[in-house]
Structures are given as structure tokens and as C-alpha cells.
PDB file of C-alpha atoms in Angstrom:
ATOM      1  CA  UNK A1271      -1.637   5.130  17.827  1.00 97.00           C
ATOM      2  CA  UNK A1272      -4.079   4.429  19.914  1.00 98.00           C
ATOM      3  CA  UNK A1273      -6.939   5.441  17.459  1.00 98.00           C
ATOM      4  CA  UNK A1274      -4.912   3.427  14.708  1.00 98.00           C
ATOM      5  CA  UNK A1275      -4.788   0.558  17.855  1.00 98.00           C
ATOM      6  CA  UNK A1276      -8.918   1.141  18.169  1.00 98.00           C
ATOM      7  CA  UNK A1277     -10.387   1.608  14.799  1.00 98.00           C
ATOM      8  CA  UNK A1278      -8.471  -2.928  14.929  1.00 98.00           C
ATOM      9  CA  UNK A1279      -9.778  -3.013  17.633  1.00 97.00           C
ATOM     10  CA  UNK A1280     -12.977  -2.580  15.473  1.00 97.00           C
ATOM     11  CA  UNK A1281     -11.908  -3.639  12.310  1.00 96.00           C
ATOM     12  CA  UNK A1282     -12.569  -7.314  14.316  1.00 96.00           C
ATOM     13  CA  UNK A1283     -15.717  -6.237  16.278  1.00 95.00           C
ATOM     14  CA  UNK A1284     -16.797  -6.245  12.502  1.00 93.00           C
ATOM     15  CA  UNK A1285     -14.939  -8.935  10.779  1.00 92.00           C
ATOM     16  CA  UNK A1286     -12.120  -7.328   9.516  1.00 94.00           C
ATOM     17  CA  UNK A1287      -8.982  -8.335  10.160  1.00 96.00           C
ATOM     18  CA  UNK A1288      -6.746  -7.117  12.966  1.00 98.00           C
ATOM     19  CA  UNK A1289      -5.133  -3.992  12.244  1.00 98.00           C
ATOM     20  CA  UNK A1290      -5.671  -0.658  12.267  1.00 98.00           C
ATOM     21  CA  UNK A1291      -4.468   2.886  10.288  1.00 98.00           C
ATOM     22  CA  UNK A1292      -4.529   6.686  10.821  1.00 98.00           C
ATOM     23  CA  UNK A1293      -3.083   9.285   8.796  1.00 98.00           C
ATOM     24  CA  UNK A1294      -1.939  12.260  10.479  1.00 98.00           C
ATOM     25  CA  UNK A1295      -1.033  16.019   8.996  1.00 98.00           C
ATOM     26  CA  UNK A1296      -0.436  18.692  11.152  1.00 97.00           C
ATOM     27  CA  UNK A1297      -1.669  16.809  14.085  1.00 97.00           C
ATOM     28  CA  UNK A1298      -4.900  16.004  12.668  1.00 98.00           C
ATOM     29  CA  UNK A1299      -5.917  12.891  11.259  1.00 98.00           C
ATOM     30  CA  UNK A1300      -6.543  12.662   8.257  1.00 98.00           C
ATOM     31  CA  UNK A1301      -7.290   9.539   7.462  1.00 98.00           C
ATOM     32  CA  UNK A1302      -8.600   6.181   9.209  1.00 98.00           C
ATOM     33  CA  UNK A1303      -8.334   2.793   7.337  1.00 98.00           C
ATOM     34  CA  UNK A1304      -9.332  -0.988   9.639  1.00 98.00           C
ATOM     35  CA  UNK A1305      -7.941  -3.546   7.834  1.00 97.00           C
ATOM     36  CA  UNK A1306     -11.493  -4.851   4.756  1.00 97.00           C
ATOM     37  CA  UNK A1307     -10.172  -8.129   2.787  1.00 96.00           C
ATOM     38  CA  UNK A1308     -12.219 -10.385   3.606  1.00 95.00           C
ATOM     39  CA  UNK A1309     -15.374  -8.196   4.510  1.00 94.00           C
ATOM     40  CA  UNK A1310     -15.107  -6.930   0.979  1.00 96.00           C
ATOM     41  CA  UNK A1311     -13.493  -9.631  -0.737  1.00 96.00           C
ATOM     42  CA  UNK A1312     -10.843  -7.346  -1.763  1.00 97.00           C
ATOM     43  CA  UNK A1313      -7.049  -8.357  -1.133  1.00 96.00           C
ATOM     44  CA  UNK A1314      -6.213  -5.024  -2.135  1.00 97.00           C
ATOM     45  CA  UNK A1315      -7.974  -3.169   1.565  1.00 98.00           C
ATOM     46  CA  UNK A1316      -5.324  -3.148   4.214  1.00 98.00           C
ATOM     47  CA  UNK A1317      -6.058  -0.251   6.853  1.00 98.00           C
ATOM     48  CA  UNK A1318      -2.844   1.093   5.386  1.00 98.00           C
ATOM     49  CA  UNK A1319      -4.359   0.868   1.817  1.00 98.00           C
ATOM     50  CA  UNK A1320      -7.693   2.036   3.356  1.00 98.00           C
ATOM     51  CA  UNK A1321      -6.039   5.556   5.041  1.00 98.00           C
ATOM     52  CA  UNK A1322      -4.364   6.428   2.807  1.00 98.00           C
ATOM     53  CA  UNK A1323      -7.393   6.070   0.089  1.00 98.00           C
ATOM     54  CA  UNK A1324      -9.144   7.917   2.913  1.00 98.00           C
ATOM     55  CA  UNK A1325      -6.547  10.802   3.641  1.00 98.00           C
ATOM     56  CA  UNK A1326      -5.642  11.511  -0.406  1.00 98.00           C
ATOM     57  CA  UNK A1327     -10.016  12.027  -0.298  1.00 98.00           C
ATOM     58  CA  UNK A1328      -9.961  14.411   2.815  1.00 98.00           C
ATOM     59  CA  UNK A1329      -7.323  16.419   1.362  1.00 98.00           C
ATOM     60  CA  UNK A1330      -8.090  15.816  -2.742  1.00 98.00           C
ATOM     61  CA  UNK A1331      -4.352  14.878  -4.055  1.00 98.00           C
ATOM     62  CA  UNK A1332      -2.224  12.016  -4.933  1.00 97.00           C
ATOM     63  CA  UNK A1333       0.563  12.499  -2.319  1.00 98.00           C
ATOM     64  CA  UNK A1334       0.617  12.559   1.483  1.00 98.00           C
ATOM     65  CA  UNK A1335       4.379  14.213   1.645  1.00 98.00           C
ATOM     66  CA  UNK A1336       3.824  15.707   5.497  1.00 98.00           C
ATOM     67  CA  UNK A1337       2.025  13.796   6.622  1.00 98.00           C
ATOM     68  CA  UNK A1338       2.522  10.183   8.582  1.00 98.00           C
ATOM     69  CA  UNK A1339       1.383   7.257   9.421  1.00 98.00           C
ATOM     70  CA  UNK A1340      -0.155   5.254  12.779  1.00 98.00           C
ATOM     71  CA  UNK A1341       0.109   0.801  11.919  1.00 98.00           C
ATOM     72  CA  UNK A1342      -1.157  -0.988  14.578  1.00 98.00           C
ATOM     73  CA  UNK A1343       1.038  -2.832  12.684  1.00 97.00           C
ATOM     74  CA  UNK A1344       4.362  -3.649  11.067  1.00 97.00           C
ATOM     75  CA  UNK A1345       2.900  -2.630   7.309  1.00 97.00           C
ATOM     76  CA  UNK A1346       3.277  -5.176   5.078  1.00 96.00           C
ATOM     77  CA  UNK A1347       4.853  -5.566   1.646  1.00 96.00           C
ATOM     78  CA  UNK A1348       2.246  -4.073  -0.638  1.00 97.00           C
ATOM     79  CA  UNK A1349       1.608  -1.360   2.428  1.00 98.00           C
ATOM     80  CA  UNK A1350       5.187  -0.130   2.634  1.00 97.00           C
ATOM     81  CA  UNK A1351       4.770  -0.126  -1.643  1.00 97.00           C
ATOM     82  CA  UNK A1352       2.219   2.142  -1.416  1.00 98.00           C
ATOM     83  CA  UNK A1353       3.382   4.089   2.170  1.00 98.00           C
ATOM     84  CA  UNK A1354       7.060   5.164  -0.820  1.00 98.00           C
ATOM     85  CA  UNK A1355       3.851   6.169  -3.878  1.00 97.00           C
ATOM     86  CA  UNK A1356       1.265   8.247  -1.171  1.00 98.00           C
ATOM     87  CA  UNK A1357       4.819  10.197  -0.722  1.00 98.00           C
ATOM     88  CA  UNK A1358       4.431  10.165   3.517  1.00 98.00           C
ATOM     89  CA  UNK A1359       7.171  11.238   5.880  1.00 98.00           C
ATOM     90  CA  UNK A1360       7.086   8.689   8.556  1.00 98.00           C
ATOM     91  CA  UNK A1361       5.854   4.885   9.291  1.00 98.00           C
ATOM     92  CA  UNK A1362       5.045   4.564  13.580  1.00 98.00           C
ATOM     93  CA  UNK A1363       4.184   1.499  14.414  1.00 98.00           C
ATOM     94  CA  UNK A1364       3.356  -1.175  17.169  1.00 98.00           C
ATOM     95  CA  UNK A1365       2.660  -4.607  16.978  1.00 97.00           C
ATOM     96  CA  UNK A1366       6.247  -5.945  14.922  1.00 95.00           C
ATOM     97  CA  UNK A1367       4.913  -8.114  11.138  1.00 91.00           C
ATOM     98  CA  UNK A1368       6.493 -11.686  13.567  1.00 92.00           C
ATOM     99  CA  UNK A1369       3.737 -10.932  16.354  1.00 95.00           C
ATOM    100  CA  UNK A1370       1.653 -10.987  12.398  1.00 94.00           C
ATOM    101  CA  UNK A1371       3.441 -13.671  11.702  1.00 92.00           C
ATOM    102  CA  UNK A1372       2.438 -15.484  15.233  1.00 93.00           C
ATOM    103  CA  UNK A1373      -1.395 -14.945  13.746  1.00 94.00           C
ATOM    104  CA  UNK A1374      -1.272 -15.916  11.115  1.00 92.00           C
ATOM    105  CA  UNK A1375      -1.100 -12.994   9.147  1.00 91.00           C
ATOM    106  CA  UNK A1376       3.089 -14.365   7.950  1.00 85.00           C
ATOM    107  CA  UNK A1377       4.514 -11.464   5.452  1.00 88.00           C
ATOM    108  CA  UNK A1378       7.650 -13.891   5.126  1.00 87.00           C
ATOM    109  CA  UNK A1379       6.996 -15.320   2.058  1.00 90.00           C
ATOM    110  CA  UNK A1380       6.383 -11.951  -0.337  1.00 93.00           C
ATOM    111  CA  UNK A1381       9.688 -10.423   2.170  1.00 88.00           C
ATOM    112  CA  UNK A1382      11.674 -12.846   0.193  1.00 91.00           C
ATOM    113  CA  UNK A1383      10.077 -13.366  -3.371  1.00 93.00           C
ATOM    114  CA  UNK A1384      10.349  -9.980  -3.731  1.00 92.00           C
ATOM    115  CA  UNK A1385      13.879 -10.202  -3.622  1.00 92.00           C
ATOM    116  CA  UNK A1386      14.468 -13.155  -5.815  1.00 94.00           C
ATOM    117  CA  UNK A1387      15.064 -12.940  -9.582  1.00 92.00           C
ATOM    118  CA  UNK A1388      11.919 -13.069 -11.881  1.00 90.00           C
ATOM    119  CA  UNK A1389      12.986 -16.460 -12.558  1.00 90.00           C
ATOM    120  CA  UNK A1390      13.020 -18.439  -9.321  1.00 94.00           C
ATOM    121  CA  UNK A1391       9.064 -16.396  -8.595  1.00 93.00           C
ATOM    122  CA  UNK A1392       5.818 -19.192  -7.316  1.00 94.00           C
ATOM    123  CA  UNK A1393       4.268 -16.008  -9.609  1.00 94.00           C
ATOM    124  CA  UNK A1394       5.809 -16.584 -13.877  1.00 91.00           C
ATOM    125  CA  UNK A1395       7.009 -13.089 -15.197  1.00 90.00           C
ATOM    126  CA  UNK A1396       7.804 -12.200 -17.824  1.00 88.00           C
ATOM    127  CA  UNK A1397       8.229  -9.641 -20.419  1.00 92.00           C
ATOM    128  CA  UNK A1398       6.021 -11.071 -24.006  1.00 95.00           C
ATOM    129  CA  UNK A1399       8.777 -10.095 -26.648  1.00 94.00           C
ATOM    130  CA  UNK A1400       6.234  -9.705 -30.023  1.00 96.00           C
ATOM    131  CA  UNK A1401       7.235  -6.702 -31.039  1.00 97.00           C
ATOM    132  CA  UNK A1402       3.795  -5.494 -32.367  1.00 97.00           C
ATOM    133  CA  UNK A1403       2.447  -5.108 -28.689  1.00 96.00           C
ATOM    134  CA  UNK A1404       6.065  -3.715 -28.086  1.00 96.00           C
ATOM    135  CA  UNK A1405       5.750  -1.533 -29.669  1.00 95.00           C
ATOM    136  CA  UNK A1406       2.222  -0.675 -29.329  1.00 97.00           C
ATOM    137  CA  UNK A1407       2.917  -0.123 -25.715  1.00 96.00           C
ATOM    138  CA  UNK A1408       5.586   2.154 -25.633  1.00 96.00           C
ATOM    139  CA  UNK A1409       3.086   4.176 -28.064  1.00 96.00           C
ATOM    140  CA  UNK A1410       0.887   5.010 -24.823  1.00 96.00           C
ATOM    141  CA  UNK A1411       3.849   6.162 -22.993  1.00 96.00           C
ATOM    142  CA  UNK A1412       5.143   8.055 -25.738  1.00 96.00           C
ATOM    143  CA  UNK A1413       1.024   9.481 -25.794  1.00 96.00           C
ATOM    144  CA  UNK A1414       1.675  10.059 -22.423  1.00 93.00           C
ATOM    145  CA  UNK A1415       4.636  12.108 -22.161  1.00 94.00           C
ATOM    146  CA  UNK A1416       3.031  14.495 -24.363  1.00 94.00           C
ATOM    147  CA  UNK A1417      -0.136  14.808 -23.441  1.00 94.00           C
ATOM    148  CA  UNK A1418      -1.020  17.863 -21.816  1.00 93.00           C
ATOM    149  CA  UNK A1419      -2.626  15.892 -18.766  1.00 91.00           C
ATOM    150  CA  UNK A1420       0.300  14.928 -17.133  1.00 91.00           C
ATOM    151  CA  UNK A1421       1.242  15.111 -13.731  1.00 87.00           C
ATOM    152  CA  UNK A1422       4.318  13.584 -12.952  1.00 83.00           C
ATOM    153  CA  UNK A1423       3.601  11.285  -9.398  1.00 80.00           C
TER     154      UNK A1423
END
């Protein structure tokens, strides 16, 4: 956890946000990340996402099963989703999302939005209904399902 907190401090010194994360497997750090959103103009460059990318690169796998994530702060909804996709076993964090909210990082809006029906969300989510488009989209899934390159994840 201390390494994640140190990464958060270093991030501030390099114009990044105040967040750091590490991923550990067998008591070894295999991934590190700090918030780089404003440095690289990428809204997905959160510390946890960066650490996931680094760890996956290190072990050459898209699965981080058997690993734990240590974050200087409670993961936002995007990072939490990525944590599930990466199949991490545990997450340990220091600051809460309420702590982050007090310094201007308020995820409550996103948490609430995700629980709303599509028709009530601020951003319009609407399925295309043109049958030819739906047929073409379904063909992509059918092609994937029969592909020799198909990997379950």
C-alpha cells in the first residue's frame, strides 16, 4: 500500500492526479500505475487502469487472477469495472470516494447514473433498430463464435 501512496505523491510532482496503484502477485509487484489523465489527455488513464495494463504486459496475460490490487484511493466505477474484467482477486484501498469527493473527484454522479434505466441517463443510450444493421452486427458475433482465434475472457 505504501508504494501505491508513493506513486500518488510522485504523480502530483509530474502534473498527474493524486492517485497511485500497484498489482501484486506472489508478494511481488508486477504492475504500477499513477493517474495520468491530464498528462496524456486520456480520461481512462487512471492509476488502477495503468497498473492493470502494466501488470498484464508484465505477465503477458489478460487475466490477473491470483493477483491483488492496492490503490491509494477507492476505485471509481470505471476502474472497478476494469478490475472485474481483469479478474483480480482482491482490492485494498486507503482513501474513500468520500475523501476524493472533498478534493473535487466526485464519482457519485457516475455511480447513480449506472443504476438508472437507459431512458433516464444523462447520456442517450439507444439501440439501433435498422434490421440490416442488426443483421450485420450479429454476423460479427457469429464469425467470432466460429473463429479459431476465439479466446474466452
